[in-house]
GROMACS .gro file of C-alpha atoms in nm:
model
  317
    1ALA     CA    1  18.998   3.993  -7.951
    2ALA     CA    2  18.710   4.158  -8.134
    3THR     CA    3  18.356   4.155  -8.004
    4PHE     CA    4  18.029   4.171  -8.189
    5CYS     CA    5  17.944   4.510  -8.340
    6ASP     CA    6  17.772   4.752  -8.104
    7PHE     CA    7  17.563   4.999  -8.296
    8SER     CA    8  17.566   5.247  -8.012
    9LYS     CA    9  17.952   5.258  -8.006
   10CYS     CA   10  18.027   5.206  -8.370
   11VAL     CA   11  17.926   5.531  -8.542
   12LEU     CA   12  18.025   5.718  -8.849
   13PRO     CA   13  18.255   5.856  -8.981
   14LYS     CA   14  18.511   5.621  -8.821
   15CYS     CA   15  18.313   5.306  -8.765
   16ARG     CA   16  18.022   5.123  -8.919
   17CYS     CA   17  17.865   4.779  -8.842
   18GLY     CA   18  17.816   4.551  -9.141
   19GLY     CA   19  17.468   4.543  -9.285
   20GLU     CA   20  17.224   4.660  -9.548
   21ASP     CA   21  17.088   4.973  -9.374
   22ILE     CA   22  17.143   5.298  -9.561
   23PRO     CA   23  17.416   5.505  -9.395
   24GLY     CA   24  17.302   5.813  -9.214
   25GLY     CA   25  16.938   5.700  -9.197
   26LEU     CA   26  16.871   5.844  -9.547
   27THR     CA   27  16.567   5.729  -9.740
   28ILE     CA   28  16.597   5.543 -10.059
   29ASP     CA   29  16.486   5.847 -10.254
   30GLN     CA   30  16.766   6.053 -10.090
   31THR     CA   31  17.032   5.788 -10.167
   32PRO     CA   32  17.251   5.784 -10.479
   33GLN     CA   33  17.297   5.453 -10.653
   34ILE     CA   34  17.670   5.407 -10.629
   35VAL     CA   35  17.831   5.186 -10.896
   36VAL     CA   36  18.175   5.055 -10.810
   37LEU     CA   37  18.351   4.930 -11.123
   38THR     CA   38  18.672   4.750 -11.057
   39PHE     CA   39  18.920   4.542 -11.264
   40ASP     CA   40  19.178   4.300 -11.130
   41GLY     CA   41  19.504   4.206 -11.290
   42GLY     CA   42  19.779   4.346 -11.512
   43VAL     CA   43  19.720   4.657 -11.722
   44ARG     CA   44  19.860   4.574 -12.062
   45ASP     CA   45  19.812   4.762 -12.389
   46SER     CA   46  19.525   4.551 -12.505
   47ASN     CA   47  19.292   4.586 -12.205
   48PHE     CA   48  19.408   4.949 -12.151
   49ASN     CA   49  19.277   5.036 -12.493
   50ILE     CA   50  18.945   4.869 -12.407
   51TYR     CA   51  18.920   5.065 -12.079
   52LYS     CA   52  18.971   5.386 -12.278
   53GLN     CA   53  18.649   5.317 -12.472
   54PHE     CA   54  18.436   5.390 -12.166
   55LEU     CA   55  18.677   5.563 -11.926
   56ASN     CA   56  18.742   5.842 -12.171
   57ASN     CA   57  18.605   6.147 -11.982
   58ILE     CA   58  18.305   6.145 -12.212
   59TYR     CA   59  18.071   5.943 -11.994
   60LYS     CA   60  17.979   6.147 -11.688
   61ASN     CA   61  17.797   6.129 -11.358
   62PRO     CA   62  17.499   6.354 -11.279
   63ASN     CA   63  17.733   6.613 -11.115
   64GLY     CA   64  17.914   6.657 -11.447
   65CYS     CA   65  18.227   6.472 -11.351
   66PRO     CA   66  18.361   6.180 -11.552
   67ILE     CA   67  18.285   5.826 -11.429
   68ARG     CA   68  18.567   5.665 -11.239
   69ALA     CA   69  18.689   5.307 -11.178
   70THR     CA   70  18.933   5.121 -10.954
   71PHE     CA   71  19.215   4.897 -11.074
   72PHE     CA   72  19.358   4.628 -10.847
   73VAL     CA   73  19.689   4.593 -11.024
   74THR     CA   74  19.933   4.307 -11.042
   75HIS     CA   75  20.288   4.339 -11.156
   76ALA     CA   76  20.262   4.059 -11.413
   77ASN     CA   77  20.177   4.179 -11.759
   78THR     CA   78  20.151   4.543 -11.644
   79ILE     CA   79  20.279   4.836 -11.848
   80TYR     CA   80  20.333   5.110 -11.588
   81GLU     CA   81  20.281   5.394 -11.822
   82ASN     CA   82  19.924   5.272 -11.863
   83VAL     CA   83  19.881   5.263 -11.491
   84LYS     CA   84  20.012   5.621 -11.468
   85SER     CA   85  19.763   5.730 -11.736
   86LEU     CA   86  19.468   5.574 -11.548
   87HIS     CA   87  19.585   5.736 -11.223
   88ASP     CA   88  19.637   6.079 -11.379
   89ASN     CA   89  19.282   6.063 -11.519
   90GLY     CA   90  19.131   6.023 -11.171
   91HIS     CA   91  19.102   5.647 -11.148
   92GLU     CA   92  19.209   5.465 -10.836
   93ILE     CA   93  19.503   5.231 -10.832
   94ALA     CA   94  19.498   4.961 -10.563
   95ASP     CA   95  19.706   4.653 -10.482
   96HIS     CA   96  19.633   4.294 -10.594
   97SER     CA   97  19.977   4.135 -10.571
   98LEU     CA   98  19.995   3.778 -10.689
   99THR     CA   99  20.325   3.702 -10.517
  100ASP     CA  100  20.421   3.643 -10.154
  101ARG     CA  101  20.521   4.005 -10.106
  102THR     CA  102  20.330   4.182  -9.835
  103PRO     CA  103  20.093   4.467  -9.931
  104ASP     CA  104  20.313   4.733  -9.783
  105THR     CA  105  20.602   4.670 -10.017
  106TRP     CA  106  20.424   4.619 -10.343
  107TRP     CA  107  20.436   4.973 -10.490
  108LYS     CA  108  20.787   5.035 -10.366
  109THR     CA  109  20.932   4.723 -10.522
  110GLN     CA  110  20.744   4.770 -10.848
  111ASN     CA  111  20.836   5.136 -10.893
  112ILE     CA  112  20.480   5.254 -10.856
  113GLU     CA  113  20.590   5.560 -10.667
  114LYS     CA  114  20.829   5.655 -10.949
  115ILE     CA  115  20.542   5.714 -11.190
  116GLY     CA  116  20.369   5.936 -10.942
  117VAL     CA  117  20.123   5.689 -10.782
  118SER     CA  118  20.193   5.737 -10.413
  119ASP     CA  119  19.841   5.703 -10.277
  120VAL     CA  120  19.778   5.330 -10.287
  121LYS     CA  121  19.538   5.262 -10.003
  122GLY     CA  122  19.331   4.968 -10.118
  123TRP     CA  123  19.388   4.594 -10.130
  124ARG     CA  124  19.220   4.285 -10.277
  125SER     CA  125  19.360   3.956 -10.174
  126PRO     CA  126  19.476   3.725 -10.452
  127PHE     CA  127  19.212   3.466 -10.535
  128LEU     CA  128  19.004   3.631 -10.256
  129ALA     CA  129  19.209   3.419 -10.012
  130ILE     CA  130  19.207   3.610  -9.679
  131GLY     CA  131  19.352   3.558  -9.336
  132GLU     CA  132  19.435   3.731  -9.009
  133ASN     CA  133  19.791   3.818  -9.109
  134THR     CA  134  19.678   4.007  -9.416
  135TYR     CA  135  19.444   4.228  -9.212
  136LYS     CA  136  19.716   4.292  -8.954
  137ILE     CA  137  19.953   4.413  -9.217
  138LEU     CA  138  19.693   4.633  -9.383
  139SER     CA  139  19.597   4.784  -9.055
  140ASN     CA  140  19.954   4.840  -8.942
  141ARG     CA  141  20.051   5.003  -9.270
  142GLY     CA  142  19.760   5.240  -9.273
  143PHE     CA  143  19.558   5.105  -9.561
  144LEU     CA  144  19.206   5.253  -9.588
  145TYR     CA  145  19.037   4.938  -9.711
  146SER     CA  146  19.033   4.579  -9.824
  147SER     CA  147  18.785   4.443 -10.077
  148SER     CA  148  18.820   4.065 -10.036
  149ILE     CA  149  18.522   3.918  -9.848
  150SER     CA  150  18.254   3.755 -10.053
  151LEU     CA  151  17.907   3.756  -9.905
  152VAL     CA  152  17.628   3.500  -9.974
  153LYS     CA  153  17.340   3.518 -10.211
  154GLY     CA  154  17.085   3.772 -10.109
  155GLN     CA  155  17.323   3.970  -9.890
  156ARG     CA  156  17.392   4.320 -10.017
  157TRP     CA  157  17.602   4.516  -9.772
  158TRP     CA  158  17.739   4.863  -9.758
  159PRO     CA  159  18.110   4.905  -9.680
  160TYR     CA  160  18.180   4.858  -9.311
  161THR     CA  161  18.480   4.872  -9.077
  162MET     CA  162  18.670   4.588  -8.918
  163ASP     CA  163  18.647   4.729  -8.567
  164TYR     CA  164  18.407   4.450  -8.464
  165LEU     CA  165  18.274   4.105  -8.563
  166ASN     CA  166  17.940   4.085  -8.747
  167LYS     CA  167  17.686   3.823  -8.660
  168ASN     CA  168  17.544   3.802  -9.012
  169LEU     CA  169  17.883   3.762  -9.186
  170PRO     CA  170  17.911   3.423  -9.359
  171ASP     CA  171  18.170   3.161  -9.282
  172LEU     CA  172  18.486   3.323  -9.425
  173CYS     CA  173  18.667   3.000  -9.483
  174PRO     CA  174  18.450   2.689  -9.455
  175ASN     CA  175  18.737   2.449  -9.533
  176CYS     CA  176  19.013   2.624  -9.344
  177PRO     CA  177  19.191   2.455  -9.055
  178ARG     CA  178  19.031   2.633  -8.761
  179SER     CA  179  19.359   2.738  -8.604
  180LYS     CA  180  19.542   2.858  -8.916
  181PHE     CA  181  19.384   3.183  -9.029
  182PHE     CA  182  19.062   3.229  -8.841
  183THR     CA  183  18.887   3.181  -8.512
  184TYR     CA  184  18.577   2.954  -8.505
  185ASN     CA  185  18.281   3.154  -8.370
  186SER     CA  186  18.018   2.960  -8.180
  187VAL     CA  187  17.760   3.230  -8.243
  188THR     CA  188  17.788   3.248  -8.621
  189LYS     CA  189  17.902   2.881  -8.639
  190GLY     CA  190  18.168   2.973  -8.882
  191SER     CA  191  18.517   3.121  -8.921
  192GLN     CA  192  18.572   3.487  -8.849
  193LEU     CA  193  18.866   3.716  -8.803
  194SER     CA  194  18.939   3.726  -8.431
  195ASP     CA  195  19.106   4.057  -8.392
  196SER     CA  196  18.982   4.414  -8.417
  197TYR     CA  197  19.121   4.647  -8.690
  198PRO     CA  198  18.975   4.994  -8.611
  199GLY     CA  199  18.928   5.216  -8.906
  200LEU     CA  200  19.009   4.955  -9.165
  201TRP     CA  201  18.718   4.932  -9.413
  202GLU     CA  202  18.595   4.625  -9.590
  203VAL     CA  203  18.410   4.671  -9.926
  204PRO     CA  204  18.252   4.328  -9.963
  205LEU     CA  205  18.195   4.147 -10.284
  206ASN     CA  206  17.815   4.129 -10.310
  207GLN     CA  207  17.709   3.831 -10.510
  208TRP     CA  208  17.579   3.841 -10.869
  209ASP     CA  209  17.327   3.596 -11.006
  210ASP     CA  210  17.419   3.437 -11.336
  211GLY     CA  211  17.058   3.444 -11.452
  212THR     CA  212  17.010   3.085 -11.550
  213THR     CA  213  17.062   2.871 -11.239
  214SER     CA  214  17.104   2.925 -10.864
  215TYR     CA  215  17.475   2.985 -10.933
  216THR     CA  216  17.618   3.310 -10.795
  217CYS     CA  217  17.952   3.477 -10.841
  218SER     CA  218  18.167   3.743 -10.682
  219TYR     CA  219  18.301   3.862 -11.025
  220PHE     CA  220  18.084   3.950 -11.320
  221ASP     CA  221  18.312   3.748 -11.553
  222ALA     CA  222  18.246   3.431 -11.354
  223CYS     CA  223  17.869   3.472 -11.438
  224PHE     CA  224  17.900   3.343 -11.787
  225ARG     CA  225  17.632   3.065 -11.797
  226SER     CA  226  17.361   3.304 -11.923
  227LEU     CA  227  17.585   3.455 -12.193
  228VAL     CA  228  17.512   3.357 -12.553
  229ASP     CA  229  17.830   3.370 -12.765
  230GLY     CA  230  17.821   3.664 -12.996
  231ASP     CA  231  17.503   3.808 -12.835
  232SER     CA  232  17.566   4.150 -12.688
  233ASP     CA  233  17.214   4.161 -12.547
  234SER     CA  234  17.296   3.864 -12.320
  235VAL     CA  235  17.581   4.076 -12.168
  236TYR     CA  236  17.354   4.373 -12.135
  237LYS     CA  237  17.090   4.156 -11.963
  238LEU     CA  238  17.345   4.013 -11.716
  239PHE     CA  239  17.454   4.356 -11.606
  240MET     CA  240  17.110   4.511 -11.604
  241ASP     CA  241  16.932   4.230 -11.423
  242ASN     CA  242  17.190   4.241 -11.144
  243PHE     CA  243  17.193   4.620 -11.133
  244GLN     CA  244  16.814   4.623 -11.078
  245LYS     CA  245  16.844   4.395 -10.777
  246PHE     CA  246  17.047   4.663 -10.599
  247TYR     CA  247  16.861   4.965 -10.743
  248LYS     CA  248  16.526   4.820 -10.625
  249ASP     CA  249  16.655   4.719 -10.291
  250ARG     CA  250  16.825   4.972 -10.061
  251LYS     CA  251  17.057   5.113 -10.332
  252GLN     CA  252  17.355   4.930 -10.181
  253PRO     CA  253  17.662   4.993 -10.399
  254PHE     CA  254  17.645   4.796 -10.715
  255THR     CA  255  17.969   4.600 -10.708
  256ALA     CA  256  18.061   4.546 -11.070
  257PHE     CA  257  18.389   4.362 -11.000
  258GLY     CA  258  18.571   4.177 -11.280
  259HIS     CA  259  18.886   4.118 -11.483
  260GLY     CA  260  18.993   4.289 -11.802
  261ALA     CA  261  19.020   3.949 -11.963
  262PHE     CA  262  18.637   3.944 -11.988
  263PHE     CA  263  18.665   4.199 -12.275
  264ASP     CA  264  19.026   4.139 -12.384
  265HIS     CA  265  19.002   3.928 -12.699
  266PRO     CA  266  18.938   4.037 -13.060
  267SER     CA  267  18.631   3.801 -13.069
  268TYR     CA  268  18.479   3.965 -12.761
  269THR     CA  269  18.362   4.287 -12.912
  270TRP     CA  270  18.002   4.177 -12.846
  271ARG     CA  271  18.082   4.173 -12.476
  272ILE     CA  272  18.204   4.533 -12.491
  273GLU     CA  273  17.898   4.632 -12.692
  274GLY     CA  274  17.661   4.476 -12.435
  275PHE     CA  275  17.844   4.642 -12.144
  276MET     CA  276  17.849   4.984 -12.316
  277LYS     CA  277  17.472   4.960 -12.385
  278PHE     CA  278  17.421   4.897 -12.007
  279LEU     CA  279  17.657   5.183 -11.921
  280ARG     CA  280  17.480   5.434 -12.139
  281GLU     CA  281  17.139   5.335 -12.021
  282ILE     CA  282  17.198   5.361 -11.642
  283LEU     CA  283  17.393   5.685 -11.681
  284ASN     CA  284  17.056   5.834 -11.802
  285LEU     CA  285  16.934   5.784 -11.454
  286PRO     CA  286  16.963   6.097 -11.234
  287ASP     CA  287  17.085   5.912 -10.923
  288VAL     CA  288  17.359   5.676 -11.063
  289TYR     CA  289  17.726   5.759 -10.987
  290PHE     CA  290  18.029   5.561 -11.097
  291VAL     CA  291  18.294   5.625 -10.834
  292THR     CA  292  18.612   5.468 -10.703
  293VAL     CA  293  18.616   5.235 -10.401
  294SER     CA  294  18.769   5.521 -10.186
  295GLN     CA  295  18.502   5.763 -10.310
  296ALA     CA  296  18.231   5.516 -10.213
  297ILE     CA  297  18.377   5.487  -9.865
  298GLN     CA  298  18.394   5.867  -9.840
  299TRP     CA  299  18.020   5.889  -9.902
  300VAL     CA  300  17.945   5.624  -9.644
  301GLN     CA  301  18.156   5.819  -9.397
  302GLN     CA  302  17.967   6.133  -9.486
  303PRO     CA  303  17.618   6.035  -9.619
  304THR     CA  304  17.505   6.317  -9.842
  305PRO     CA  305  17.154   6.342  -9.984
  306LEU     CA  306  17.117   6.315 -10.356
  307HIS     CA  307  17.015   6.683 -10.401
  308GLN     CA  308  17.337   6.796 -10.235
  309LEU     CA  309  17.579   6.569 -10.423
  310LYS     CA  310  17.686   6.837 -10.670
  311ASP     CA  311  17.854   7.010 -10.368
  312PHE     CA  312  17.997   6.688 -10.229
  313LYS     CA  313  18.376   6.755 -10.243
  314PRO     CA  314  18.502   6.392 -10.257
  315TRP     CA  315  18.307   6.336 -10.575
  316GLN     CA  316  18.401   6.664 -10.749
  317CYS     CA  317  18.651   6.690 -11.033
   0.00000   0.00000   0.00000
């Protein structure tokens, strides 16, 4: 069984306790503002054409390399030639299977390897429903990370490993039968995974604020209450207001996690326009980098000051 994280034993690059502290003891000024843009679901022609509007090798990070995103792909409604194109252009393909297949068989049964995508190493649980068995499979099959645990409002964590329990982690499943997926922890007074999964990273879903109420959301497309139909500035404001919460804190990775359906309708051009305005504005900042989930983890493993990032190999192109 896992014990609570020991900061003296859990050290980078192989282990990190969960929390908001900047990896490597860097100052805020030395730290890049990582933006992790991800999309869940099938990659069909309609949303693929939308992705190409901003993932077109025109928009670039300060090191001169094109911005990158991560796609948690399901088999349903996916055209695999589009997946191959995204992968060939440097974007990360990860697993988000919506069936009862286990993570380790997904890309084999769906011919992912046949289109040249052989490096699937990330997982997001369907509907963010997690349990002990999933993490056992991920660990046994050599996955690098999961991105399935939602934090609570006000928590903004960096990626961390599953070697240990974390005292400040919220109840992972408030309504779960205590014996089914999790172990009830008397210290945190909530459900936690009971086993240790050394070297398996978790990239948590930091909460967004919808801007109008106390409502928060794990996905940006669930934060719709502040959006005004047809008003691109309301989309811009949603993204920018949430970005600033990270940028003005400890520069924890800005987790812009969503679904392609947010943009994927002929009447939603105003949403694309608002997002593109946000994208262009923050890319004018000298410390903002759009990277894949795996690239974000690589930086956490090897914290590199901002002025040295142009020579940071994992982010080069």
